[in-house]
CSV table of C-alpha atoms in Angstrom, one decimal:
chain,number,residue,atom,x,y,z
K,1,UNK,CA,-163.0,51.3,69.2
K,2,UNK,CA,-165.4,50.7,66.3
K,3,UNK,CA,-166.5,53.9,64.5
K,4,UNK,CA,-170.0,54.2,63.0
K,5,UNK,CA,-169.3,55.5,59.5
K,6,UNK,CA,-171.8,55.5,56.7
K,7,UNK,CA,-170.5,56.0,53.2
K,8,UNK,CA,-173.4,56.9,50.9
K,9,UNK,CA,-172.1,54.9,47.9
K,10,UNK,CA,-169.7,52.3,48.9
K,11,UNK,CA,-170.6,49.1,47.2
K,12,UNK,CA,-169.3,48.5,43.7
K,13,UNK,CA,-170.2,45.4,41.8
K,14,UNK,CA,-169.1,44.0,38.4
K,15,UNK,CA,-169.9,40.6,36.9
K,16,UNK,CA,-172.5,38.6,38.8
K,17,UNK,CA,-172.1,34.9,38.2
K,18,UNK,CA,-175.7,33.7,38.5
K,19,UNK,CA,-175.2,30.2,37.3
K,20,UNK,CA,-172.8,28.2,35.1
K,21,UNK,CA,-174.6,29.5,32.1
K,22,UNK,CA,-175.7,33.0,33.1
K,23,UNK,CA,-173.5,36.0,33.8
K,24,UNK,CA,-174.7,39.6,34.5
K,25,UNK,CA,-171.7,41.6,33.1
K,26,UNK,CA,-173.3,45.0,32.6
K,27,UNK,CA,-171.8,45.3,29.1
K,28,UNK,CA,-175.2,46.0,27.4
K,29,UNK,CA,-175.6,49.3,29.3
K,30,UNK,CA,-175.1,52.4,27.1
K,31,UNK,CA,-173.1,55.3,28.7
K,32,UNK,CA,-171.2,58.2,27.3
K,33,UNK,CA,-167.6,58.3,28.4
K,34,UNK,CA,-166.9,59.0,32.1
K,35,UNK,CA,-170.6,59.2,33.1
K,36,UNK,CA,-173.2,57.5,35.2
K,37,UNK,CA,-177.0,56.8,35.2
K,38,UNK,CA,-178.6,57.2,38.6
K,39,UNK,CA,-182.3,57.4,37.6
K,40,UNK,CA,-182.5,61.1,36.9
K,41,UNK,CA,-185.1,61.7,34.2
K,42,UNK,CA,-186.3,58.1,34.7
K,43,UNK,CA,-183.3,56.9,32.6
K,44,UNK,CA,-183.5,53.5,34.3
K,45,UNK,CA,-187.3,53.5,34.9
K,46,UNK,CA,-187.1,52.2,38.5
K,47,UNK,CA,-184.8,49.3,37.7
K,48,UNK,CA,-182.5,47.9,35.1
K,49,UNK,CA,-181.5,44.3,34.1
K,50,UNK,CA,-178.3,42.6,33.0
K,51,UNK,CA,-178.5,38.9,32.3
K,52,UNK,CA,-181.0,37.7,34.8
K,53,UNK,CA,-180.0,40.2,37.5
K,54,UNK,CA,-182.5,43.1,38.1
K,55,UNK,CA,-181.1,46.2,40.0
K,56,UNK,CA,-183.7,48.4,41.8
K,57,UNK,CA,-183.3,52.1,41.6
K,58,UNK,CA,-185.1,55.1,43.1
K,59,UNK,CA,-184.4,58.7,42.1
K,60,UNK,CA,-186.3,61.4,44.1
K,61,UNK,CA,-187.3,64.7,42.3
K,62,UNK,CA,-187.7,66.8,45.5
K,63,UNK,CA,-184.9,69.2,46.6
K,64,UNK,CA,-183.5,69.4,43.1
K,65,UNK,CA,-183.4,65.7,42.6
K,66,UNK,CA,-181.2,63.0,44.2
K,67,UNK,CA,-180.5,59.3,43.9
K,68,UNK,CA,-182.1,58.0,47.2
K,69,UNK,CA,-181.6,54.2,47.1
K,70,UNK,CA,-180.7,51.1,45.1
K,71,UNK,CA,-178.3,51.0,42.2
K,72,UNK,CA,-176.8,53.2,39.6
K,73,UNK,CA,-174.5,52.2,36.8
K,74,UNK,CA,-171.3,53.9,35.9
K,75,UNK,CA,-168.1,54.0,33.9
K,76,UNK,CA,-166.5,56.9,35.9
K,77,UNK,CA,-162.7,56.9,36.1
K,78,UNK,CA,-161.5,58.9,39.0
K,79,UNK,CA,-159.5,57.4,41.9
K,80,UNK,CA,-158.1,60.7,43.2
K,81,UNK,CA,-160.9,63.1,43.9
K,82,UNK,CA,-162.2,62.9,47.5
K,83,UNK,CA,-165.7,63.7,48.6
K,84,UNK,CA,-169.3,63.0,47.7
K,85,UNK,CA,-169.1,64.7,44.3
K,86,UNK,CA,-167.1,61.6,43.3
K,87,UNK,CA,-169.6,59.0,44.6
K,88,UNK,CA,-170.0,57.1,41.2
K,89,UNK,CA,-166.3,56.3,40.6
K,90,UNK,CA,-164.8,52.9,41.6
K,91,UNK,CA,-161.5,53.1,43.6
K,92,UNK,CA,-160.2,50.4,41.1
K,93,UNK,CA,-160.6,53.2,38.5
K,94,UNK,CA,-162.5,50.8,36.1
K,95,UNK,CA,-164.8,47.9,36.0
K,96,UNK,CA,-163.5,44.3,36.6
K,97,UNK,CA,-160.8,43.1,34.3
K,98,UNK,CA,-161.2,44.9,30.9
K,99,UNK,CA,-164.7,46.1,31.5
K,100,UNK,CA,-165.3,49.8,31.9
K,101,UNK,CA,-168.8,49.4,33.4
K,102,UNK,CA,-170.0,48.5,36.8
K,103,UNK,CA,-172.9,49.2,39.3
K,104,UNK,CA,-172.9,51.3,42.4
K,105,UNK,CA,-175.0,50.4,45.3
K,106,UNK,CA,-176.1,52.1,48.5
K,107,UNK,CA,-176.7,50.4,51.8
K,108,UNK,CA,-179.6,47.9,51.8
K,109,UNK,CA,-179.6,47.6,48.0
K,110,UNK,CA,-181.2,44.5,46.5
K,111,UNK,CA,-180.5,42.5,43.4
K,112,UNK,CA,-183.5,40.5,42.2
K,113,UNK,CA,-182.7,37.3,40.3
K,114,UNK,CA,-185.2,36.9,37.5
K,115,UNK,CA,-185.9,34.8,34.4
K,116,UNK,CA,-184.5,31.2,34.1
K,117,UNK,CA,-182.3,31.9,37.2
K,118,UNK,CA,-185.1,33.0,39.5
K,119,UNK,CA,-184.8,31.1,42.8
K,120,UNK,CA,-181.3,29.9,42.2
K,121,UNK,CA,-178.3,30.7,44.4
K,122,UNK,CA,-175.9,33.4,43.1
K,123,UNK,CA,-172.5,31.9,42.6
K,124,UNK,CA,-170.6,35.1,43.3
K,125,UNK,CA,-169.8,38.7,42.5
K,126,UNK,CA,-166.8,41.0,42.1
K,127,UNK,CA,-166.8,44.0,44.5
K,128,UNK,CA,-164.6,46.9,45.4
K,129,UNK,CA,-164.7,50.3,47.2
K,130,UNK,CA,-165.9,53.6,45.8
K,131,UNK,CA,-163.3,56.3,45.5
K,132,UNK,CA,-165.4,58.4,47.9
K,133,UNK,CA,-165.4,55.7,50.6
K,134,UNK,CA,-161.8,54.7,50.1
K,135,UNK,CA,-160.3,58.2,50.3
K,136,UNK,CA,-162.5,59.0,53.3
K,137,UNK,CA,-161.2,56.0,55.1
K,138,UNK,CA,-157.6,56.7,54.0
K,139,UNK,CA,-157.5,60.4,54.8
K,140,UNK,CA,-160.6,61.3,56.9
K,141,UNK,CA,-162.8,64.3,56.0
K,142,UNK,CA,-164.9,66.9,57.8
K,143,UNK,CA,-167.1,64.2,59.3
K,144,UNK,CA,-164.7,61.5,60.4
K,145,UNK,CA,-161.1,60.8,61.1
K,146,UNK,CA,-159.0,58.5,58.9
K,147,UNK,CA,-159.1,54.8,59.7
K,148,UNK,CA,-156.5,53.9,62.3
K,149,UNK,CA,-156.9,57.3,63.9
K,150,UNK,CA,-154.0,59.6,64.7
K,151,UNK,CA,-151.9,56.8,66.1
K,152,UNK,CA,-152.7,54.3,63.4
K,153,UNK,CA,-153.8,51.8,66.0
K,154,UNK,CA,-157.6,52.3,66.1
K,155,UNK,CA,-159.2,49.0,65.1
K,156,UNK,CA,-161.5,50.3,62.4
K,157,UNK,CA,-163.2,48.3,59.7
K,158,UNK,CA,-165.7,48.5,56.9
K,159,UNK,CA,-167.4,45.5,55.5
K,160,UNK,CA,-170.1,44.4,53.1
K,161,UNK,CA,-172.7,41.9,54.3
K,162,UNK,CA,-174.6,40.0,51.7
K,163,UNK,CA,-177.8,38.1,52.6
K,164,UNK,CA,-180.3,36.2,50.5
K,165,UNK,CA,-184.0,37.0,50.6
K,166,UNK,CA,-186.5,34.4,49.4
K,167,UNK,CA,-190.3,34.8,49.5
K,168,UNK,CA,-189.8,37.9,51.7
K,169,UNK,CA,-187.7,36.1,54.3
K,170,UNK,CA,-184.2,37.3,54.9
K,171,UNK,CA,-181.7,34.4,55.3
K,172,UNK,CA,-179.8,34.2,58.6
K,173,UNK,CA,-176.8,32.9,56.6
K,174,UNK,CA,-174.6,35.7,55.1
K,175,UNK,CA,-171.4,36.4,53.3
K,176,UNK,CA,-169.2,39.1,54.9
K,177,UNK,CA,-166.4,40.7,53.0
K,178,UNK,CA,-164.1,43.3,54.5
K,179,UNK,CA,-163.6,46.3,52.2
K,180,UNK,CA,-161.2,47.8,54.7
K,181,UNK,CA,-159.7,46.3,57.9
K,182,UNK,CA,-157.4,48.1,60.4
K,183,UNK,CA,-157.8,45.7,63.3
K,184,UNK,CA,-154.4,44.0,62.9
K,185,UNK,CA,-151.8,44.2,65.7
K,186,UNK,CA,-149.2,45.0,62.9
K,187,UNK,CA,-150.3,48.1,61.2
K,188,UNK,CA,-148.5,47.2,58.0
K,189,UNK,CA,-151.3,44.5,57.5
K,190,UNK,CA,-154.1,47.2,57.5
K,191,UNK,CA,-155.8,47.6,54.1
K,192,UNK,CA,-158.4,49.3,52.1
K,193,UNK,CA,-159.5,47.3,49.0
K,194,UNK,CA,-158.4,48.9,45.8
K,195,UNK,CA,-158.9,46.2,43.2
K,196,UNK,CA,-161.9,44.1,42.3
K,197,UNK,CA,-162.3,41.1,44.6
K,198,UNK,CA,-164.4,37.9,44.1
């Protein structure tokens, strides 16, 4: 049985390889230790750019303010605290390799390729789970049971689907990466991605 589960922030990306010459590694972003910038106070002015990758961002000021869509960037280190209050931490507890920084995306987030790489095909990206998503899948919470269910046999899964958009047309081709997969007959093969994956 497939469960419909939405994790508000579940996509973490670090190091976009745009071409052989261009990498978006997020290292130029300034952050204080263990913090994030989600657009509050227009700190990212609707978008931010690393290399030739532009990350859209929307922060709403109503209801006390909240990050409503797009990307935020972070260097949060917390792989143990469950719940939405920890939505900006990567489950890998860092950025890819030696980096402390990474971006956090919500469903339907776009990365626009600009500058000399505009129109080119992205070569790849490193991704992982958020701590919020991973611990919810691992343990369940007030809104959903843990992946695998009580018996451990429920065939649950959570995946990232990446599509290209060119001239307003969404490609029918896509890349699918499973951030968690509990569909195996042998439950010891079930997994939730903890490390950065290319």
